[in-house]
mmCIF file of C-alpha atoms and ligand atoms in Angstrom:
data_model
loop_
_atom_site.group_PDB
_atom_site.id
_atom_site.type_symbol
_atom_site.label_atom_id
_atom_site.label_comp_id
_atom_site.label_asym_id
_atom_site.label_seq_id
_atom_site.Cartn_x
_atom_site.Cartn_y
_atom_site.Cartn_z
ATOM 1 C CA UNK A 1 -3.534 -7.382 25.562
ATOM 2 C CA UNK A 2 -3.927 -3.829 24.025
ATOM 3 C CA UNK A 3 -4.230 -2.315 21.691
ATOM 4 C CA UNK A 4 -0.156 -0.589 22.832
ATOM 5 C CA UNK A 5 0.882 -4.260 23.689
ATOM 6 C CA UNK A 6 -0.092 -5.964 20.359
ATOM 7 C CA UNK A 7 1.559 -2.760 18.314
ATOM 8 C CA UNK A 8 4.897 -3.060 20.190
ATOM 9 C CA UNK A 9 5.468 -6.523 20.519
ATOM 10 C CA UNK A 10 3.718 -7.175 17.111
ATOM 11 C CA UNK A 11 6.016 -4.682 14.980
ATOM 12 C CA UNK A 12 9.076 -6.345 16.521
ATOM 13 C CA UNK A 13 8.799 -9.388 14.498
ATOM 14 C CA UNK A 14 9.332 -7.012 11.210
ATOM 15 C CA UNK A 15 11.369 -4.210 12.853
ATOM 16 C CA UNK A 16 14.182 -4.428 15.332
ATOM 17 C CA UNK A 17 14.105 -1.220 16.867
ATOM 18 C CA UNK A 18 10.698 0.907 16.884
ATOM 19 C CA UNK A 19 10.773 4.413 18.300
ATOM 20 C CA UNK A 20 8.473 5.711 20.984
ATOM 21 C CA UNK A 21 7.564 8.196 18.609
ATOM 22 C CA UNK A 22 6.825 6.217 15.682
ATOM 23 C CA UNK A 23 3.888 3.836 18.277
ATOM 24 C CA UNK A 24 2.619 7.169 19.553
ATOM 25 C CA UNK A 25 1.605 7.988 15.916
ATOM 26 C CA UNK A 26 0.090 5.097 14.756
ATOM 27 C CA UNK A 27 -1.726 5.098 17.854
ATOM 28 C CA UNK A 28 -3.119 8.497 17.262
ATOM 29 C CA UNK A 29 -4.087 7.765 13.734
ATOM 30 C CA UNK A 30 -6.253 4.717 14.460
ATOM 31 C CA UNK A 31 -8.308 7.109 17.038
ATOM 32 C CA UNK A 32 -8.455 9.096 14.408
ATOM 33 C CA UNK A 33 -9.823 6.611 11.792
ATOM 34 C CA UNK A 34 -12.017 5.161 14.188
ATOM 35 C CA UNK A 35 -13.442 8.393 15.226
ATOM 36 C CA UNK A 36 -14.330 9.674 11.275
ATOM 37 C CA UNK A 37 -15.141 6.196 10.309
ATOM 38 C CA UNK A 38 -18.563 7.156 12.709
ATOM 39 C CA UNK A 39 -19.421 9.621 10.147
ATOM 40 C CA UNK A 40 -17.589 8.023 6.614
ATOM 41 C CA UNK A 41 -16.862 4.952 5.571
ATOM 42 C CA UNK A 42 -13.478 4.233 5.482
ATOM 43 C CA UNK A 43 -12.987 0.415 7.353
ATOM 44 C CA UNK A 44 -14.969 -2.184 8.587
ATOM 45 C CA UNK A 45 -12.768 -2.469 11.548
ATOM 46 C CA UNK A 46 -14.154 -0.741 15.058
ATOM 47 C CA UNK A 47 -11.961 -2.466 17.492
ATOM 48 C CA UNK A 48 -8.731 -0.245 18.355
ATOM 49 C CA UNK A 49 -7.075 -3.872 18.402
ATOM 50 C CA UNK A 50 -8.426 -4.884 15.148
ATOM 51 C CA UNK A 51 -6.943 -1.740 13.611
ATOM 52 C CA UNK A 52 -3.367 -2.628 14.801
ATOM 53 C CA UNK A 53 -3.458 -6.196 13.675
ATOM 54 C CA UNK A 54 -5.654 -6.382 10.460
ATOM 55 C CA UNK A 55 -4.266 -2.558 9.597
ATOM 56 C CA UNK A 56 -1.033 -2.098 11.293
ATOM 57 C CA UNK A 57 1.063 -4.911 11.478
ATOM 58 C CA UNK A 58 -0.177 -6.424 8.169
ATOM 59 C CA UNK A 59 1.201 -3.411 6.479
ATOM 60 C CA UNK A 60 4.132 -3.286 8.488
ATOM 61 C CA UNK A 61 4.964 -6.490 6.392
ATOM 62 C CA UNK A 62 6.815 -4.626 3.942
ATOM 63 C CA UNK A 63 9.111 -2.133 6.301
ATOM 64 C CA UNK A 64 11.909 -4.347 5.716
ATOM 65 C CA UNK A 65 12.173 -3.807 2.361
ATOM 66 C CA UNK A 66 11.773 0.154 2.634
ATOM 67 C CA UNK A 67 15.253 1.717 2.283
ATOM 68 C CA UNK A 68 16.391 5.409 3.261
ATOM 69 C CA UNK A 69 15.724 7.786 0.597
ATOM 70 C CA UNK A 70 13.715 5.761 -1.178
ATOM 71 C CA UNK A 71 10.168 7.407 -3.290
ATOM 72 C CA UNK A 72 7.094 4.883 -2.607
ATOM 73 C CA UNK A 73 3.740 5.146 -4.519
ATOM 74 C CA UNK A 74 0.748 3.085 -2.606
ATOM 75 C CA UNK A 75 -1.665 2.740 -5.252
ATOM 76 C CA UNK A 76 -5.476 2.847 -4.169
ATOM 77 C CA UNK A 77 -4.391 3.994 -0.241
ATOM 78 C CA UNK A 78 -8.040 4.228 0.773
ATOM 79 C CA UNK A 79 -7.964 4.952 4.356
ATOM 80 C CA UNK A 80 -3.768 4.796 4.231
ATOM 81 C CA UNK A 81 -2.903 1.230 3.760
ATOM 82 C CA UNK A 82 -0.092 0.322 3.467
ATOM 83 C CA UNK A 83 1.357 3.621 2.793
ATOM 84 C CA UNK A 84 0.785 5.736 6.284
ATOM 85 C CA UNK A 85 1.713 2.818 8.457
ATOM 86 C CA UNK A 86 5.193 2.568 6.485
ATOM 87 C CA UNK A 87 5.214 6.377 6.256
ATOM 88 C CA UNK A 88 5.484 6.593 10.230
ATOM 89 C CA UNK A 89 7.846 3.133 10.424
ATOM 90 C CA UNK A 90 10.217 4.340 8.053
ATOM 91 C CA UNK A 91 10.405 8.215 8.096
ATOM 92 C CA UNK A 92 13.933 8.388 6.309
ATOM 93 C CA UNK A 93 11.820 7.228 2.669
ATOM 94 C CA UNK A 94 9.252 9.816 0.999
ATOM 95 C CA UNK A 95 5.317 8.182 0.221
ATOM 96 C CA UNK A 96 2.493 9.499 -1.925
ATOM 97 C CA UNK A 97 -0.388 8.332 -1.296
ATOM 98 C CA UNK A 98 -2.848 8.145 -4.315
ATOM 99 C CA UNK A 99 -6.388 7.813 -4.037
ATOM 100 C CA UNK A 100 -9.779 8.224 -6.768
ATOM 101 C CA UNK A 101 -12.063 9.283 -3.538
ATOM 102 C CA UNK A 102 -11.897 12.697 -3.002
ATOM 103 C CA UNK A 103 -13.027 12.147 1.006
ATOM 104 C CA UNK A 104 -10.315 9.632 1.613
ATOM 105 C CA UNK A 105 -7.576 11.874 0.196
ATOM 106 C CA UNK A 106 -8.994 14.245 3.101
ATOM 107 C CA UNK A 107 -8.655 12.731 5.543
ATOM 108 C CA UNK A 108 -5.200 11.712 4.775
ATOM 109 C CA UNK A 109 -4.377 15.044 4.702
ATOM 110 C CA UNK A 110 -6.074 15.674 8.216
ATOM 111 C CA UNK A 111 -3.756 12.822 9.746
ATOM 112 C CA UNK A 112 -0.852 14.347 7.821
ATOM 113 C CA UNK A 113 -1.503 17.326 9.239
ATOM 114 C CA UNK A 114 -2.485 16.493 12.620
ATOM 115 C CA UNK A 115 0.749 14.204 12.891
ATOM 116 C CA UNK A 116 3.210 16.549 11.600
ATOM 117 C CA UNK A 117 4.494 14.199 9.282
ATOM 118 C CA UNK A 118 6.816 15.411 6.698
ATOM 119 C CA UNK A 119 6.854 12.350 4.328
ATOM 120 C CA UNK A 120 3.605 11.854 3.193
ATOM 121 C CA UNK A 121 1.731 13.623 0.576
ATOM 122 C CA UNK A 122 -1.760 12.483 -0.152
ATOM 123 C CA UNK A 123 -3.110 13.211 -4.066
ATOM 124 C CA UNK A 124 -6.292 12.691 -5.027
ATOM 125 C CA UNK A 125 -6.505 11.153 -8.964
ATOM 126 C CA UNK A 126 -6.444 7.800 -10.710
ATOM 127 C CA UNK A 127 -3.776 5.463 -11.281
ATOM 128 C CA UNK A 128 -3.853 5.399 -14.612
ATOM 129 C CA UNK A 129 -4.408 9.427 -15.162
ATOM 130 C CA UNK A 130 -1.692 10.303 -12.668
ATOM 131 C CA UNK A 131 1.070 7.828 -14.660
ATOM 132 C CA UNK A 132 0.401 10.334 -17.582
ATOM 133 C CA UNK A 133 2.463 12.712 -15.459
ATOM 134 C CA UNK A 134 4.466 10.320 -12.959
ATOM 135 C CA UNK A 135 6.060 7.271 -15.253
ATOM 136 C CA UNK A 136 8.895 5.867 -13.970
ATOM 137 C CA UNK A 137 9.371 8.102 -11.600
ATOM 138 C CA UNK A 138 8.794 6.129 -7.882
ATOM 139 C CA UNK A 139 11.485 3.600 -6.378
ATOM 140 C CA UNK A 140 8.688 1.675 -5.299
ATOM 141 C CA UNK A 141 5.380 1.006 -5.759
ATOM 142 C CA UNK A 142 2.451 -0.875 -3.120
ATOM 143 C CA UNK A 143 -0.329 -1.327 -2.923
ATOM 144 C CA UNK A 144 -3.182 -3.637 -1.109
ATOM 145 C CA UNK A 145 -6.404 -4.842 -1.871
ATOM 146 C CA UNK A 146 -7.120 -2.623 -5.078
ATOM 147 C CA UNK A 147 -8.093 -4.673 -7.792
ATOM 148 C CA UNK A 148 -7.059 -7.938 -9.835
ATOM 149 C CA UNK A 149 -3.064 -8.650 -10.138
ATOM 150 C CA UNK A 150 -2.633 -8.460 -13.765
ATOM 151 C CA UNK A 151 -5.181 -4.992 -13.792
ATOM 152 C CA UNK A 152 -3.295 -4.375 -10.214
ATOM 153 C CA UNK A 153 0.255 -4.194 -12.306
ATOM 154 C CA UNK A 154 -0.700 -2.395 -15.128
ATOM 155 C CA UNK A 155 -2.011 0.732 -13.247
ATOM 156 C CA UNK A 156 1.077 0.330 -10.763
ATOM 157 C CA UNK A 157 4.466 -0.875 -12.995
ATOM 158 C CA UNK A 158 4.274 2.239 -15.664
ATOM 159 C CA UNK A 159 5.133 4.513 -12.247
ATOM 160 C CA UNK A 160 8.196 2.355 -11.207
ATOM 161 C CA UNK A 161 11.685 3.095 -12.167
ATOM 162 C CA UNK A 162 13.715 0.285 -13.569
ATOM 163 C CA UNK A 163 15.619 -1.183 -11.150
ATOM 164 C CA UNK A 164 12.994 -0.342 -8.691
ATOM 165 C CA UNK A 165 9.705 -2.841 -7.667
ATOM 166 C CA UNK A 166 5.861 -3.300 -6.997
ATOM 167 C CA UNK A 167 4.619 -5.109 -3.882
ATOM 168 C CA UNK A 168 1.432 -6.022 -4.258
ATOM 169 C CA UNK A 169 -0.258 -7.407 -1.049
ATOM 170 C CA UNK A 170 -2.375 -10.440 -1.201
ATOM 171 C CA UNK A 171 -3.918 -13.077 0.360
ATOM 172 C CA UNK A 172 -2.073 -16.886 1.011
ATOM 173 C CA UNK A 173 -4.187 -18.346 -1.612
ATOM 174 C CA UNK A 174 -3.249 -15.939 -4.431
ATOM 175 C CA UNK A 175 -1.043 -18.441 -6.626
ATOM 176 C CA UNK A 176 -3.916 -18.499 -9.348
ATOM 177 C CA UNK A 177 -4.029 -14.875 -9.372
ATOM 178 C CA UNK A 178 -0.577 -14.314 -10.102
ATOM 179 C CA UNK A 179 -0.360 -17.417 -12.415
ATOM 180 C CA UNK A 180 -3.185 -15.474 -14.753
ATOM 181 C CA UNK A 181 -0.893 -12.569 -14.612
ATOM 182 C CA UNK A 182 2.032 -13.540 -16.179
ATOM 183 C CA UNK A 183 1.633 -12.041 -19.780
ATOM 184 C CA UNK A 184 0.873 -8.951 -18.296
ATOM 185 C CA UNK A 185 4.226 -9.060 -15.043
ATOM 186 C CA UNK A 186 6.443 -9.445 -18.625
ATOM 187 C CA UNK A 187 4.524 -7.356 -21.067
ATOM 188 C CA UNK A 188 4.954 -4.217 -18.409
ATOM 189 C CA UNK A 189 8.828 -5.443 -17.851
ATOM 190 C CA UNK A 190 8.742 -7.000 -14.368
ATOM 191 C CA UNK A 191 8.802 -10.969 -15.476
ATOM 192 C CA UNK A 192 8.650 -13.428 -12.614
ATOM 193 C CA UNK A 193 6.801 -12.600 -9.365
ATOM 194 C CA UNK A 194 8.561 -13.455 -5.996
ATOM 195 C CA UNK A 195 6.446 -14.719 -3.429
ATOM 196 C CA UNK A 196 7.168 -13.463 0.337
ATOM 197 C CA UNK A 197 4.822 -14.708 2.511
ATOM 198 C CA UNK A 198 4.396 -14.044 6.214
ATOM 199 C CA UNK A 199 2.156 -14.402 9.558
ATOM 200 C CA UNK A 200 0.186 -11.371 10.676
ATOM 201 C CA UNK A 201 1.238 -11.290 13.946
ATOM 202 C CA UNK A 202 -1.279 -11.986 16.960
ATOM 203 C CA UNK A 203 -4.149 -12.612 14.114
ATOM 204 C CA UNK A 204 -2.278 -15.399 12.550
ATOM 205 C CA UNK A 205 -3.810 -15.043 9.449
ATOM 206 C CA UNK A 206 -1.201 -15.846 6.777
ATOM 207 C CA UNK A 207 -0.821 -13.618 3.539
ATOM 208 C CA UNK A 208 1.683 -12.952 0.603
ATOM 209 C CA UNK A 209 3.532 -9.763 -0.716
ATOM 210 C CA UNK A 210 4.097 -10.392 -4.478
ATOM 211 C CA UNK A 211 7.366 -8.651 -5.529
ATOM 212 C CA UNK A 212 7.859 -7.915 -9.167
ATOM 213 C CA UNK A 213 11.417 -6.493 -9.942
ATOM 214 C CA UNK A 214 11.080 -4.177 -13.111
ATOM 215 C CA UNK A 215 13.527 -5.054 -15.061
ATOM 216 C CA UNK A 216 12.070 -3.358 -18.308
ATOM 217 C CA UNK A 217 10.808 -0.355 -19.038
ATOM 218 C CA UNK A 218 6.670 -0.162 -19.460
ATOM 219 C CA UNK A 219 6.032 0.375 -23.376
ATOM 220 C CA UNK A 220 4.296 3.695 -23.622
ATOM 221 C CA UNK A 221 1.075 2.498 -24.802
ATOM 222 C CA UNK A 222 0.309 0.993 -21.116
ATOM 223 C CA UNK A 223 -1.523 1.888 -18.484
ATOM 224 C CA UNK A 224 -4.800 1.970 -20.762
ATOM 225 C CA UNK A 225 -7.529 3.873 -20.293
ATOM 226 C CA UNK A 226 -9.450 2.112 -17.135
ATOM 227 C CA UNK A 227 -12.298 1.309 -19.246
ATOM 228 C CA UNK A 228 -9.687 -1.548 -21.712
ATOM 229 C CA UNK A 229 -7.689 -2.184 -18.098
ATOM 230 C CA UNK A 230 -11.132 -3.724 -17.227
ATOM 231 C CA UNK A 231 -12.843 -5.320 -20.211
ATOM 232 C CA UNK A 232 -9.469 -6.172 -21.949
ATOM 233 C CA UNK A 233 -7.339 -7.293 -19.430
ATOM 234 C CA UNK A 234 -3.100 -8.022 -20.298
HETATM 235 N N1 SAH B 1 -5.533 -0.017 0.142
HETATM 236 C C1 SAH B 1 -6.590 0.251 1.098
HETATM 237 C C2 SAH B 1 -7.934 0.535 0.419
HETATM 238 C C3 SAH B 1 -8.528 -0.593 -0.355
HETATM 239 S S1 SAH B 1 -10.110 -0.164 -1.044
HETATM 240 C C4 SAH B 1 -6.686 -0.895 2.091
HETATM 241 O O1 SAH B 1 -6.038 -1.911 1.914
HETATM 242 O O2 SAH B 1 -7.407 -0.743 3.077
HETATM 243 C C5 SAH B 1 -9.626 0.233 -2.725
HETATM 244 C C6 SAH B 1 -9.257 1.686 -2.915
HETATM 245 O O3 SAH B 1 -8.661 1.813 -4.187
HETATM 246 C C7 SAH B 1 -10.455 2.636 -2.888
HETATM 247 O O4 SAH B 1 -10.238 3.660 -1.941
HETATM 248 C C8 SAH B 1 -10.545 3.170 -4.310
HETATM 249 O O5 SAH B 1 -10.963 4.523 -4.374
HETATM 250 C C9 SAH B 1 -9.108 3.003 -4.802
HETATM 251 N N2 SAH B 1 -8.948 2.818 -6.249
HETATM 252 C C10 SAH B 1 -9.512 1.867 -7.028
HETATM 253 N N3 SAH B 1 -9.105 2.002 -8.314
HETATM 254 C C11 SAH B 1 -8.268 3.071 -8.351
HETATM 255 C C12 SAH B 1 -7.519 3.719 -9.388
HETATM 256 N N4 SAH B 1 -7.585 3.296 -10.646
HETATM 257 N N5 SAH B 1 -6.753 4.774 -9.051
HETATM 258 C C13 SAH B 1 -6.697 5.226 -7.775
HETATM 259 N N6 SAH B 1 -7.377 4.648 -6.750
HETATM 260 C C14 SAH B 1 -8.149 3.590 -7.030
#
């Protein structure tokens, strides 16, 4: 199949109806992050067909639970993911994308650009500097392959509104992981951790979003400075 095929059949299984518009631009943005990852490294994928499975529809994962007019952070974006896929998918919410490399944020803004899309701003910073500014202010957080769940949370949950979530994507095996986390899921006032899991489509590989509801506001004193997230872990 190709790279098209395995997009548009793939998506289906988290997305009833896709728009030619929407598979256009994802399209265009993996030959553009397979054409600067020549000259910076931003994936270890090369294969346009990798990029739609192991990129594309894993991210797509979380559409579903993307509603209209909704603010999403995506913590640690790197090279977008999740938050450009789901920025395309679901162009009726608004997504920052916040990244500590300067040369990813650029690029983002190249594809930004380059796509005319209207619902994406990338921002260069740290998670933990950028809540100074930007507590409780996003419906939703994301975020994928960033750091440790219970470090994960505590740069992510001070941005979330109450009433609002984190989805934190991770592999199948991840029940340790989010057992070790528990202090910290109820000492930044999202308690119990949902497990969703789901089947990459056409790669098979099977992986988990953990959904913490935040029930509770963050105390003040969290997130730490990076330094204490690290050597004192919640
Ligand atoms: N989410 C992407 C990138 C993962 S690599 C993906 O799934 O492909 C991890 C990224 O997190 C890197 O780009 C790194 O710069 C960023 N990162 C790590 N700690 C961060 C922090 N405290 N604040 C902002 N970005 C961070």
């Amino acid at each position: 199949m190709t790279a098209y095929e395995l997009l548009v059949s793939g998506l289906r299984e988290f997305i009833p109806e896709v728009s030619p518009q929407a598979v256009d631009k994802l399209l265009r943005y993996s030959d553009l992050l397979l054409e600067k990852n020549k000259v910076m490294n931003l994936t270890a994928v090369t294969d346009p067909c990798e990029v739609v499975t192991r990129h594309f529809l894993d991210c797509a994962s979380l559409a579903p639970y993307i509603k209209k007019g909704q603010t999403v952070l995506d913590v640690g974006t790197g090279a977008g993911f999740p938050g450009l896929p789901l920025a395309i998918l679901c162009p009726g919410a608004e997504f920052t994308l916040l990244d500590a490399q300067c040369k990813r944020i650029d690029f983002l803004s190249e594809v930004v650009d380059a796509l005319e899309l209207t619902n994406v701003l990338p921002v260069h910073g740290r998670a933990e500097e950028f809540a100074a500014v930007h507590r409780t202010s996003f419906d939703l957080a994301v975020s994928r392959a960033v750091a440790e769940l219970r470090m994960l949370c505590e740069l992510a949950l001070p941005m979330v509104k109450v009433g609002g979530a984190f989805y934190a994507m991770k592999a199948a095996d991840c029940m340790d992981e989010v057992a070790s986390a528990s202090q910290a899921f109820a000492v930044l006032g999202a308690p119990s951790a949902e497990l969703l899991r789901y089947t990459v489509p056409h790669d098979g590989v099977e992986r988990v979003l953990v959904r913490l509801q935040k029930i509770n506001e963050t105390p003040d004193k969290y997130p730490r400075r990076f330094k204490k997230i690290q050597t004192d872990p919640l």
